[in-house]
């Protein structure tokens, strides 16, 4: 597939791309979605809200065409012009598709992106990606087995954490440092070195929206959690951190339970994706009423 991305090194968003990206002889099309497609895309994504909360939340926060999305939204339409696939394609790629053909079309487009970092999705779909890469003689840098968990009710009886609160701009440096260290531990890359400006903008926006929660003692953050994306149907939790010196004392359980109580007042589901090898984290979430929903894979390039 020929590249359709601008060569200037600036992150592509839909205003810089052709409206119709590719059409086959049967008139099935992949197109860059524009603001006029917003309601249609959100309706499509709402069909499976715990799987699509990341994309839907970005659209609700930023619209379909915004550099903060770190990519562009694309739709795959069938012969009747109906959306059967929606994807965020850029540095971090997520694909929601009703058909295998839609997934493969959007997947192949994602693989041409010049700044591709990762593709995440349900294991059954991602096996198609791995098979395709193998057929092309192309190997990912890293593949992480993960699990999507969902919480719909919180554990009762835990002592509240009165000092747990939304982060402020004064917490920005610590939050970024923690997130960078967690990313390096997970996939071997340091976002502070790769994209300091972009990470600062995204983290600051999240803080201003009240989506970073912290517990601090003597100016030191000892618990942190990011609400990466939020919709009326679900919230997506990421970057859960407990300071090493505070682990094993029940602090994470208490903070996560209190945060869950707050978030579940506004949406029926709270979701998190956990690395399958992180048995300690999986055991914690299981104790806190999180339920297994689907195996996931994240493929890094």
PDB file of C-alpha atoms in Angstrom:
ATOM      1  CA  UNK A   1       0.000   0.000   0.000  1.00  0.00           C
ATOM      2  CA  UNK A   2       1.533   3.389  -0.901  1.00  0.00           C
ATOM      3  CA  UNK A   3       2.154   5.794   1.948  1.00  0.00           C
ATOM      4  CA  UNK A   4      -0.446   8.538   2.323  1.00  0.00           C
ATOM      5  CA  UNK A   5       1.196  10.406   5.166  1.00  0.00           C
ATOM      6  CA  UNK A   6       2.869  13.799   4.951  1.00  0.00           C
ATOM      7  CA  UNK A   7       6.666  13.581   4.902  1.00  0.00           C
ATOM      8  CA  UNK A   8       7.351  16.652   7.039  1.00  0.00           C
ATOM      9  CA  UNK A   9       7.593  14.616  10.254  1.00  0.00           C
ATOM     10  CA  UNK A  10       4.584  16.403  11.715  1.00  0.00           C
ATOM     11  CA  UNK A  11       2.006  14.050  13.196  1.00  0.00           C
ATOM     12  CA  UNK A  12      -0.710  13.407  10.646  1.00  0.00           C
ATOM     13  CA  UNK A  13      -4.277  14.302  11.423  1.00  0.00           C
ATOM     14  CA  UNK A  14      -7.284  14.041   9.186  1.00  0.00           C
ATOM     15  CA  UNK A  15      -7.168  17.590   7.840  1.00  0.00           C
ATOM     16  CA  UNK A  16      -3.882  16.789   6.100  1.00  0.00           C
ATOM     17  CA  UNK A  17      -5.066  13.593   4.420  1.00  0.00           C
ATOM     18  CA  UNK A  18      -7.228  12.754   1.469  1.00  0.00           C
ATOM     19  CA  UNK A  19     -10.866  12.214   2.425  1.00  0.00           C
ATOM     20  CA  UNK A  20     -11.081   8.846   0.679  1.00  0.00           C
ATOM     21  CA  UNK A  21      -7.905   6.866   1.235  1.00  0.00           C
ATOM     22  CA  UNK A  22      -8.559   3.681  -0.680  1.00  0.00           C
ATOM     23  CA  UNK A  23     -11.512   2.134  -2.470  1.00  0.00           C
ATOM     24  CA  UNK A  24     -11.684  -1.358  -3.851  1.00  0.00           C
ATOM     25  CA  UNK A  25     -13.589  -2.441  -6.936  1.00  0.00           C
ATOM     26  CA  UNK A  26     -16.544  -3.401  -4.758  1.00  0.00           C
ATOM     27  CA  UNK A  27     -16.723   0.203  -3.463  1.00  0.00           C
ATOM     28  CA  UNK A  28     -15.624  -0.704   0.046  1.00  0.00           C
ATOM     29  CA  UNK A  29     -13.693   2.306   1.320  1.00  0.00           C
ATOM     30  CA  UNK A  30     -11.301   3.365   4.047  1.00  0.00           C
ATOM     31  CA  UNK A  31     -11.553   7.075   4.723  1.00  0.00           C
ATOM     32  CA  UNK A  32     -10.166   9.642   7.120  1.00  0.00           C
ATOM     33  CA  UNK A  33     -13.029  10.602   9.427  1.00  0.00           C
ATOM     34  CA  UNK A  34     -13.896  14.285   9.732  1.00  0.00           C
ATOM     35  CA  UNK A  35     -15.884  16.253  12.310  1.00  0.00           C
ATOM     36  CA  UNK A  36     -19.048  15.644  10.287  1.00  0.00           C
ATOM     37  CA  UNK A  37     -18.595  11.934  11.096  1.00  0.00           C
ATOM     38  CA  UNK A  38     -18.349  12.486  14.863  1.00  0.00           C
ATOM     39  CA  UNK A  39     -21.806  11.268  15.902  1.00  0.00           C
ATOM     40  CA  UNK A  40     -21.658   8.284  13.560  1.00  0.00           C
ATOM     41  CA  UNK A  41     -18.247   7.241  14.869  1.00  0.00           C
ATOM     42  CA  UNK A  42     -19.334   7.604  18.496  1.00  0.00           C
ATOM     43  CA  UNK A  43     -22.480   5.553  17.854  1.00  0.00           C
ATOM     44  CA  UNK A  44     -20.370   2.808  16.291  1.00  0.00           C
ATOM     45  CA  UNK A  45     -17.906   2.798  19.172  1.00  0.00           C
ATOM     46  CA  UNK A  46     -20.725   2.742  21.746  1.00  0.00           C
ATOM     47  CA  UNK A  47     -21.691  -0.758  20.588  1.00  0.00           C
ATOM     48  CA  UNK A  48     -18.786  -2.178  22.642  1.00  0.00           C
ATOM     49  CA  UNK A  49     -17.982   0.555  25.154  1.00  0.00           C
ATOM     50  CA  UNK A  50     -15.450  -1.217  27.384  1.00  0.00           C
ATOM     51  CA  UNK A  51     -13.332  -2.093  24.343  1.00  0.00           C
ATOM     52  CA  UNK A  52     -13.602   1.309  22.677  1.00  0.00           C
ATOM     53  CA  UNK A  53     -13.455   3.720  25.628  1.00  0.00           C
ATOM     54  CA  UNK A  54      -9.976   4.939  24.644  1.00  0.00           C
ATOM     55  CA  UNK A  55     -11.007   6.051  21.151  1.00  0.00           C
ATOM     56  CA  UNK A  56     -14.438   7.339  22.154  1.00  0.00           C
ATOM     57  CA  UNK A  57     -12.958   9.348  25.001  1.00  0.00           C
ATOM     58  CA  UNK A  58     -10.428  11.004  22.701  1.00  0.00           C
ATOM     59  CA  UNK A  59     -13.187  12.001  20.301  1.00  0.00           C
ATOM     60  CA  UNK A  60     -15.299  13.425  23.131  1.00  0.00           C
ATOM     61  CA  UNK A  61     -12.311  15.328  24.550  1.00  0.00           C
ATOM     62  CA  UNK A  62     -10.540  16.509  21.419  1.00  0.00           C
ATOM     63  CA  UNK A  63     -12.739  15.899  18.394  1.00  0.00           C
ATOM     64  CA  UNK A  64     -11.710  13.768  15.443  1.00  0.00           C
ATOM     65  CA  UNK A  65      -8.992  16.114  14.188  1.00  0.00           C
ATOM     66  CA  UNK A  66      -6.608  17.219  16.936  1.00  0.00           C
ATOM     67  CA  UNK A  67      -2.834  16.771  17.411  1.00  0.00           C
ATOM     68  CA  UNK A  68      -3.472  15.673  21.009  1.00  0.00           C
ATOM     69  CA  UNK A  69      -4.913  12.443  19.585  1.00  0.00           C
ATOM     70  CA  UNK A  70      -1.427  11.581  18.252  1.00  0.00           C
ATOM     71  CA  UNK A  71      -2.964  10.257  15.084  1.00  0.00           C
ATOM     72  CA  UNK A  72      -5.981  10.371  12.800  1.00  0.00           C
ATOM     73  CA  UNK A  73      -9.270   8.525  12.955  1.00  0.00           C
ATOM     74  CA  UNK A  74     -10.208   6.337   9.997  1.00  0.00           C
ATOM     75  CA  UNK A  75     -13.378   4.505   9.098  1.00  0.00           C
ATOM     76  CA  UNK A  76     -13.890   1.347   7.050  1.00  0.00           C
ATOM     77  CA  UNK A  77     -17.230   1.348   5.213  1.00  0.00           C
ATOM     78  CA  UNK A  78     -19.085  -1.529   3.616  1.00  0.00           C
ATOM     79  CA  UNK A  79     -20.837  -1.472   0.245  1.00  0.00           C
ATOM     80  CA  UNK A  80     -23.835   0.281   1.822  1.00  0.00           C
ATOM     81  CA  UNK A  81     -21.651   3.062   3.180  1.00  0.00           C
ATOM     82  CA  UNK A  82     -22.040   1.889   6.780  1.00  0.00           C
ATOM     83  CA  UNK A  83     -19.168   2.000   9.223  1.00  0.00           C
ATOM     84  CA  UNK A  84     -17.898  -1.490  10.016  1.00  0.00           C
ATOM     85  CA  UNK A  85     -14.560  -0.368  11.431  1.00  0.00           C
ATOM     86  CA  UNK A  86     -13.042   2.645  13.202  1.00  0.00           C
ATOM     87  CA  UNK A  87      -9.373   3.055  14.049  1.00  0.00           C
ATOM     88  CA  UNK A  88      -7.025   5.559  15.576  1.00  0.00           C
ATOM     89  CA  UNK A  89      -3.919   5.399  13.406  1.00  0.00           C
ATOM     90  CA  UNK A  90      -0.708   7.131  14.386  1.00  0.00           C
ATOM     91  CA  UNK A  91       1.912   6.457  17.025  1.00  0.00           C
ATOM     92  CA  UNK A  92      -0.424   4.327  19.146  1.00  0.00           C
ATOM     93  CA  UNK A  93      -2.989   2.371  17.166  1.00  0.00           C
ATOM     94  CA  UNK A  94      -6.320   0.892  18.225  1.00  0.00           C
ATOM     95  CA  UNK A  95      -8.721  -0.782  15.816  1.00  0.00           C
ATOM     96  CA  UNK A  96     -12.388  -1.651  16.388  1.00  0.00           C
ATOM     97  CA  UNK A  97     -13.795  -3.740  13.535  1.00  0.00           C
ATOM     98  CA  UNK A  98     -16.943  -5.786  13.025  1.00  0.00           C
ATOM     99  CA  UNK A  99     -15.420  -7.849  10.218  1.00  0.00           C
ATOM    100  CA  UNK A 100     -12.068  -9.446   9.557  1.00  0.00           C
ATOM    101  CA  UNK A 101     -11.800  -7.553   6.270  1.00  0.00           C
ATOM    102  CA  UNK A 102     -12.279  -4.228   8.052  1.00  0.00           C
ATOM    103  CA  UNK A 103      -9.646  -5.118  10.621  1.00  0.00           C
ATOM    104  CA  UNK A 104      -7.136  -6.186   7.992  1.00  0.00           C
ATOM    105  CA  UNK A 105      -7.679  -3.065   5.896  1.00  0.00           C
ATOM    106  CA  UNK A 106      -7.200  -0.726   8.857  1.00  0.00           C
ATOM    107  CA  UNK A 107      -4.331  -2.818  10.200  1.00  0.00           C
ATOM    108  CA  UNK A 108      -2.412  -2.584   6.923  1.00  0.00           C
ATOM    109  CA  UNK A 109      -2.931   1.158   6.884  1.00  0.00           C
ATOM    110  CA  UNK A 110      -1.602   1.419  10.454  1.00  0.00           C
ATOM    111  CA  UNK A 111       1.513  -0.538   9.505  1.00  0.00           C
ATOM    112  CA  UNK A 112       2.454   2.122   6.942  1.00  0.00           C
ATOM    113  CA  UNK A 113       2.513   4.957   9.476  1.00  0.00           C
ATOM    114  CA  UNK A 114       5.992   6.505   9.670  1.00  0.00           C
ATOM    115  CA  UNK A 115       5.861   6.963  13.461  1.00  0.00           C
ATOM    116  CA  UNK A 116       4.238   3.668  14.380  1.00  0.00           C
ATOM    117  CA  UNK A 117       5.002   2.654  17.972  1.00  0.00           C
ATOM    118  CA  UNK A 118       2.387   0.082  18.901  1.00  0.00           C
ATOM    119  CA  UNK A 119      -0.898  -1.589  18.011  1.00  0.00           C
ATOM    120  CA  UNK A 120      -3.156  -2.874  20.808  1.00  0.00           C
ATOM    121  CA  UNK A 121      -6.252  -5.017  20.578  1.00  0.00           C
ATOM    122  CA  UNK A 122      -8.043  -8.209  21.467  1.00  0.00           C
ATOM    123  CA  UNK A 123      -5.891 -11.278  21.117  1.00  0.00           C
ATOM    124  CA  UNK A 124      -8.057 -12.912  18.428  1.00  0.00           C
ATOM    125  CA  UNK A 125      -7.633  -9.900  16.137  1.00  0.00           C
ATOM    126  CA  UNK A 126      -4.004  -9.319  16.992  1.00  0.00           C
ATOM    127  CA  UNK A 127      -3.117 -12.871  15.997  1.00  0.00           C
ATOM    128  CA  UNK A 128      -4.136 -11.829  12.489  1.00  0.00           C
ATOM    129  CA  UNK A 129      -1.638  -8.988  12.748  1.00  0.00           C
ATOM    130  CA  UNK A 130       1.143 -11.306  13.898  1.00  0.00           C
ATOM    131  CA  UNK A 131       0.380 -13.774  11.088  1.00  0.00           C
ATOM    132  CA  UNK A 132       0.493 -10.956   8.541  1.00  0.00           C
ATOM    133  CA  UNK A 133       3.802  -9.652   9.902  1.00  0.00           C
ATOM    134  CA  UNK A 134       5.246 -13.164   9.703  1.00  0.00           C
ATOM    135  CA  UNK A 135       4.127 -13.521   6.086  1.00  0.00           C
ATOM    136  CA  UNK A 136       5.843 -10.219   5.296  1.00  0.00           C
ATOM    137  CA  UNK A 137       9.053 -11.267   7.042  1.00  0.00           C
ATOM    138  CA  UNK A 138       8.605  -8.500   9.578  1.00  0.00           C
ATOM    139  CA  UNK A 139       9.057  -8.948  13.325  1.00  0.00           C
ATOM    140  CA  UNK A 140       7.706  -6.718  16.110  1.00  0.00           C
ATOM    141  CA  UNK A 141      10.148  -5.368  18.679  1.00  0.00           C
ATOM    142  CA  UNK A 142       8.074  -6.686  21.590  1.00  0.00           C
ATOM    143  CA  UNK A 143       4.739  -8.397  22.189  1.00  0.00           C
ATOM    144  CA  UNK A 144       2.980  -8.143  25.568  1.00  0.00           C
ATOM    145  CA  UNK A 145       0.229 -10.536  26.647  1.00  0.00           C
ATOM    146  CA  UNK A 146      -2.402  -8.590  28.536  1.00  0.00           C
ATOM    147  CA  UNK A 147      -5.857  -8.910  30.072  1.00  0.00           C
ATOM    148  CA  UNK A 148      -8.775  -6.483  29.925  1.00  0.00           C
ATOM    149  CA  UNK A 149     -10.477  -6.245  33.325  1.00  0.00           C
ATOM    150  CA  UNK A 150     -13.719  -4.490  34.237  1.00  0.00           C
ATOM    151  CA  UNK A 151     -15.030  -3.252  37.561  1.00  0.00           C
ATOM    152  CA  UNK A 152     -18.748  -2.495  37.980  1.00  0.00           C
ATOM    153  CA  UNK A 153     -18.930  -2.442  41.801  1.00  0.00           C
ATOM    154  CA  UNK A 154     -16.364  -1.753  44.496  1.00  0.00           C
ATOM    155  CA  UNK A 155     -15.268  -3.821  47.464  1.00  0.00           C
ATOM    156  CA  UNK A 156     -16.980  -2.732  50.684  1.00  0.00           C
ATOM    157  CA  UNK A 157     -15.422  -2.188  54.066  1.00  0.00           C
ATOM    158  CA  UNK A 158     -12.025  -0.697  53.241  1.00  0.00           C
ATOM    159  CA  UNK A 159     -10.878   2.348  55.169  1.00  0.00           C
ATOM    160  CA  UNK A 160     -11.132   5.536  53.061  1.00  0.00           C
ATOM    161  CA  UNK A 161      -8.065   7.567  52.125  1.00  0.00           C
ATOM    162  CA  UNK A 162      -8.974  11.117  53.003  1.00  0.00           C
ATOM    163  CA  UNK A 163      -5.984  12.719  51.283  1.00  0.00           C
ATOM    164  CA  UNK A 164      -6.549  11.083  47.868  1.00  0.00           C
ATOM    165  CA  UNK A 165      -7.270  13.936  45.467  1.00  0.00           C
ATOM    166  CA  UNK A 166      -7.007  15.216  41.922  1.00  0.00           C
ATOM    167  CA  UNK A 167      -3.489  16.192  40.963  1.00  0.00           C
ATOM    168  CA  UNK A 168      -2.578  19.823  40.398  1.00  0.00           C
ATOM    169  CA  UNK A 169      -0.057  21.439  38.093  1.00  0.00           C
ATOM    170  CA  UNK A 170       2.454  21.348  40.946  1.00  0.00           C
ATOM    171  CA  UNK A 171       2.383  17.528  40.645  1.00  0.00           C
ATOM    172  CA  UNK A 172       3.164  17.586  36.911  1.00  0.00           C
ATOM    173  CA  UNK A 173       6.892  16.834  37.163  1.00  0.00           C
ATOM    174  CA  UNK A 174       6.438  13.900  39.547  1.00  0.00           C
ATOM    175  CA  UNK A 175       3.555  12.443  37.534  1.00  0.00           C
ATOM    176  CA  UNK A 176       5.552  12.605  34.307  1.00  0.00           C
ATOM    177  CA  UNK A 177       8.612  11.069  35.944  1.00  0.00           C
ATOM    178  CA  UNK A 178       6.548   8.180  37.335  1.00  0.00           C
ATOM    179  CA  UNK A 179       4.751   7.578  34.022  1.00  0.00           C
ATOM    180  CA  UNK A 180       8.017   7.627  32.112  1.00  0.00           C
ATOM    181  CA  UNK A 181       9.611   5.096  34.462  1.00  0.00           C
ATOM    182  CA  UNK A 182       6.565   2.816  34.182  1.00  0.00           C
ATOM    183  CA  UNK A 183       6.637   3.005  30.377  1.00  0.00           C
ATOM    184  CA  UNK A 184      10.335   2.147  30.309  1.00  0.00           C
ATOM    185  CA  UNK A 185       9.755  -0.834  32.591  1.00  0.00           C
ATOM    186  CA  UNK A 186       6.873  -2.053  30.418  1.00  0.00           C
ATOM    187  CA  UNK A 187       8.267  -1.630  26.910  1.00  0.00           C
ATOM    188  CA  UNK A 188      11.827  -0.318  27.091  1.00  0.00           C
ATOM    189  CA  UNK A 189      11.198   3.216  25.792  1.00  0.00           C
ATOM    190  CA  UNK A 190      11.422   6.535  27.631  1.00  0.00           C
ATOM    191  CA  UNK A 191       8.663   8.958  26.539  1.00  0.00           C
ATOM    192  CA  UNK A 192      10.453  11.864  28.209  1.00  0.00           C
ATOM    193  CA  UNK A 193      13.307  11.383  25.764  1.00  0.00           C
ATOM    194  CA  UNK A 194      11.128  10.498  22.791  1.00  0.00           C
ATOM    195  CA  UNK A 195       8.538  13.279  23.049  1.00  0.00           C
ATOM    196  CA  UNK A 196       8.982  15.589  26.048  1.00  0.00           C
ATOM    197  CA  UNK A 197       6.790  18.376  24.664  1.00  0.00           C
ATOM    198  CA  UNK A 198       3.956  16.073  23.674  1.00  0.00           C
ATOM    199  CA  UNK A 199       4.006  14.161  26.947  1.00  0.00           C
ATOM    200  CA  UNK A 200       3.968  17.413  28.900  1.00  0.00           C
ATOM    201  CA  UNK A 201       0.958  18.725  26.953  1.00  0.00           C
ATOM    202  CA  UNK A 202      -1.022  15.500  27.322  1.00  0.00           C
ATOM    203  CA  UNK A 203      -0.278  15.086  31.021  1.00  0.00           C
ATOM    204  CA  UNK A 204      -1.075  18.717  31.764  1.00  0.00           C
ATOM    205  CA  UNK A 205      -4.369  18.433  29.889  1.00  0.00           C
ATOM    206  CA  UNK A 206      -5.250  15.316  31.884  1.00  0.00           C
ATOM    207  CA  UNK A 207      -4.435  17.082  35.159  1.00  0.00           C
ATOM    208  CA  UNK A 208      -6.538  20.104  34.230  1.00  0.00           C
ATOM    209  CA  UNK A 209      -9.467  17.788  33.496  1.00  0.00           C
ATOM    210  CA  UNK A 210      -9.182  16.187  36.926  1.00  0.00           C
ATOM    211  CA  UNK A 211      -8.167  12.809  35.543  1.00  0.00           C
ATOM    212  CA  UNK A 212      -4.952  12.242  37.462  1.00  0.00           C
ATOM    213  CA  UNK A 213      -5.391  11.176  41.081  1.00  0.00           C
ATOM    214  CA  UNK A 214      -2.595  11.264  43.623  1.00  0.00           C
ATOM    215  CA  UNK A 215      -1.850  10.656  47.262  1.00  0.00           C
ATOM    216  CA  UNK A 216       1.174  12.555  48.558  1.00  0.00           C
ATOM    217  CA  UNK A 217       3.073  12.632  51.823  1.00  0.00           C
ATOM    218  CA  UNK A 218       5.603  15.375  52.594  1.00  0.00           C
ATOM    219  CA  UNK A 219       5.447  16.452  48.933  1.00  0.00           C
ATOM    220  CA  UNK A 220       6.208  12.957  47.621  1.00  0.00           C
ATOM    221  CA  UNK A 221       3.621  11.145  45.480  1.00  0.00           C
ATOM    222  CA  UNK A 222       3.093   7.678  46.970  1.00  0.00           C
ATOM    223  CA  UNK A 223       0.042   6.672  44.886  1.00  0.00           C
ATOM    224  CA  UNK A 224      -1.007   7.738  41.397  1.00  0.00           C
ATOM    225  CA  UNK A 225      -3.573   6.709  38.813  1.00  0.00           C
ATOM    226  CA  UNK A 226      -4.477   8.229  35.439  1.00  0.00           C
ATOM    227  CA  UNK A 227      -7.926   8.206  33.886  1.00  0.00           C
ATOM    228  CA  UNK A 228      -6.737   8.018  30.304  1.00  0.00           C
ATOM    229  CA  UNK A 229     -10.175   8.236  28.762  1.00  0.00           C
ATOM    230  CA  UNK A 230     -13.745   8.696  29.977  1.00  0.00           C
ATOM    231  CA  UNK A 231     -17.166   8.338  28.356  1.00  0.00           C
ATOM    232  CA  UNK A 232     -20.711   8.091  29.738  1.00  0.00           C
ATOM    233  CA  UNK A 233     -20.354   4.286  29.427  1.00  0.00           C
ATOM    234  CA  UNK A 234     -16.874   3.644  30.839  1.00  0.00           C
ATOM    235  CA  UNK A 235     -13.629   5.011  32.244  1.00  0.00           C
ATOM    236  CA  UNK A 236     -10.207   3.658  31.297  1.00  0.00           C
ATOM    237  CA  UNK A 237      -7.607   3.460  34.064  1.00  0.00           C
ATOM    238  CA  UNK A 238      -3.859   3.387  33.436  1.00  0.00           C
ATOM    239  CA  UNK A 239      -0.569   4.191  35.135  1.00  0.00           C
ATOM    240  CA  UNK A 240      -1.525   2.867  38.576  1.00  0.00           C
ATOM    241  CA  UNK A 241       1.497   3.353  40.827  1.00  0.00           C
ATOM    242  CA  UNK A 242       2.347   2.751  44.472  1.00  0.00           C
ATOM    243  CA  UNK A 243       5.719   3.923  45.765  1.00  0.00           C
ATOM    244  CA  UNK A 244       7.995   0.893  46.370  1.00  0.00           C
ATOM    245  CA  UNK A 245       8.416   1.771  50.061  1.00  0.00           C
ATOM    246  CA  UNK A 246       4.636   1.809  50.546  1.00  0.00           C
ATOM    247  CA  UNK A 247       3.796  -1.500  48.904  1.00  0.00           C
ATOM    248  CA  UNK A 248       2.334  -4.418  50.834  1.00  0.00           C
ATOM    249  CA  UNK A 249       0.439  -2.203  53.277  1.00  0.00           C
ATOM    250  CA  UNK A 250      -2.938  -2.134  51.525  1.00  0.00           C
ATOM    251  CA  UNK A 251      -2.525   1.423  50.255  1.00  0.00           C
ATOM    252  CA  UNK A 252      -3.163   0.483  46.622  1.00  0.00           C
ATOM    253  CA  UNK A 253      -6.347  -1.414  47.531  1.00  0.00           C
ATOM    254  CA  UNK A 254      -7.726   1.489  49.544  1.00  0.00           C
ATOM    255  CA  UNK A 255      -6.889   4.149  46.952  1.00  0.00           C
ATOM    256  CA  UNK A 256      -8.200   2.118  44.002  1.00  0.00           C
ATOM    257  CA  UNK A 257     -11.410   1.316  45.870  1.00  0.00           C
ATOM    258  CA  UNK A 258     -12.004   4.953  46.724  1.00  0.00           C
ATOM    259  CA  UNK A 259     -11.227   6.035  43.173  1.00  0.00           C
ATOM    260  CA  UNK A 260     -13.545   3.336  41.815  1.00  0.00           C
ATOM    261  CA  UNK A 261     -16.365   4.616  44.030  1.00  0.00           C
ATOM    262  CA  UNK A 262     -15.918   8.086  42.571  1.00  0.00           C
ATOM    263  CA  UNK A 263     -15.674   7.017  38.929  1.00  0.00           C
ATOM    264  CA  UNK A 264     -18.549   4.532  39.017  1.00  0.00           C
ATOM    265  CA  UNK A 265     -20.899   7.350  39.991  1.00  0.00           C
ATOM    266  CA  UNK A 266     -20.474   8.739  36.473  1.00  0.00           C
ATOM    267  CA  UNK A 267     -20.150   5.570  34.369  1.00  0.00           C
ATOM    268  CA  UNK A 268     -21.221   1.928  34.860  1.00  0.00           C
ATOM    269  CA  UNK A 269     -17.775   0.468  34.065  1.00  0.00           C
ATOM    270  CA  UNK A 270     -14.161   1.029  35.038  1.00  0.00           C
ATOM    271  CA  UNK A 271     -11.629  -0.785  32.863  1.00  0.00           C
ATOM    272  CA  UNK A 272      -7.918  -1.507  33.000  1.00  0.00           C
ATOM    273  CA  UNK A 273      -5.488  -3.496  30.840  1.00  0.00           C
ATOM    274  CA  UNK A 274      -2.915  -5.462  32.852  1.00  0.00           C
ATOM    275  CA  UNK A 275       0.179  -7.314  31.686  1.00  0.00           C
ATOM    276  CA  UNK A 276      -0.453 -11.033  32.151  1.00  0.00           C
ATOM    277  CA  UNK A 277       3.015 -11.466  33.693  1.00  0.00           C
ATOM    278  CA  UNK A 278       2.235  -8.950  36.451  1.00  0.00           C
ATOM    279  CA  UNK A 279       0.708 -11.485  38.811  1.00  0.00           C
ATOM    280  CA  UNK A 280       0.829  -9.113  41.767  1.00  0.00           C
ATOM    281  CA  UNK A 281      -1.277  -6.527  39.976  1.00  0.00           C
ATOM    282  CA  UNK A 282      -3.701  -9.137  38.661  1.00  0.00           C
ATOM    283  CA  UNK A 283      -4.224 -10.501  42.170  1.00  0.00           C
ATOM    284  CA  UNK A 284      -4.871  -6.983  43.471  1.00  0.00           C
ATOM    285  CA  UNK A 285      -7.505  -6.207  40.839  1.00  0.00           C
ATOM    286  CA  UNK A 286      -9.158  -9.580  41.370  1.00  0.00           C
ATOM    287  CA  UNK A 287      -9.495  -8.825  45.101  1.00  0.00           C
ATOM    288  CA  UNK A 288     -11.104  -5.491  44.239  1.00  0.00           C
ATOM    289  CA  UNK A 289     -13.978  -6.986  42.180  1.00  0.00           C
ATOM    290  CA  UNK A 290     -12.416  -6.536  38.749  1.00  0.00           C
ATOM    291  CA  UNK A 291     -13.619  -9.212  36.347  1.00  0.00           C
ATOM    292  CA  UNK A 292     -11.848 -10.801  33.373  1.00  0.00           C
ATOM    293  CA  UNK A 293     -13.313  -9.654  30.065  1.00  0.00           C
ATOM    294  CA  UNK A 294     -10.875 -10.467  27.252  1.00  0.00           C
ATOM    295  CA  UNK A 295      -7.262 -11.401  26.462  1.00  0.00           C
ATOM    296  CA  UNK A 296      -5.391  -8.530  24.793  1.00  0.00           C
ATOM    297  CA  UNK A 297      -2.076  -8.099  23.016  1.00  0.00           C
ATOM    298  CA  UNK A 298       0.053  -5.025  22.567  1.00  0.00           C
ATOM    299  CA  UNK A 299       2.562  -5.261  19.721  1.00  0.00           C
ATOM    300  CA  UNK A 300       5.479  -2.797  19.835  1.00  0.00           C
ATOM    301  CA  UNK A 301       7.531  -1.701  16.808  1.00  0.00           C
TER     302      UNK A 301
END
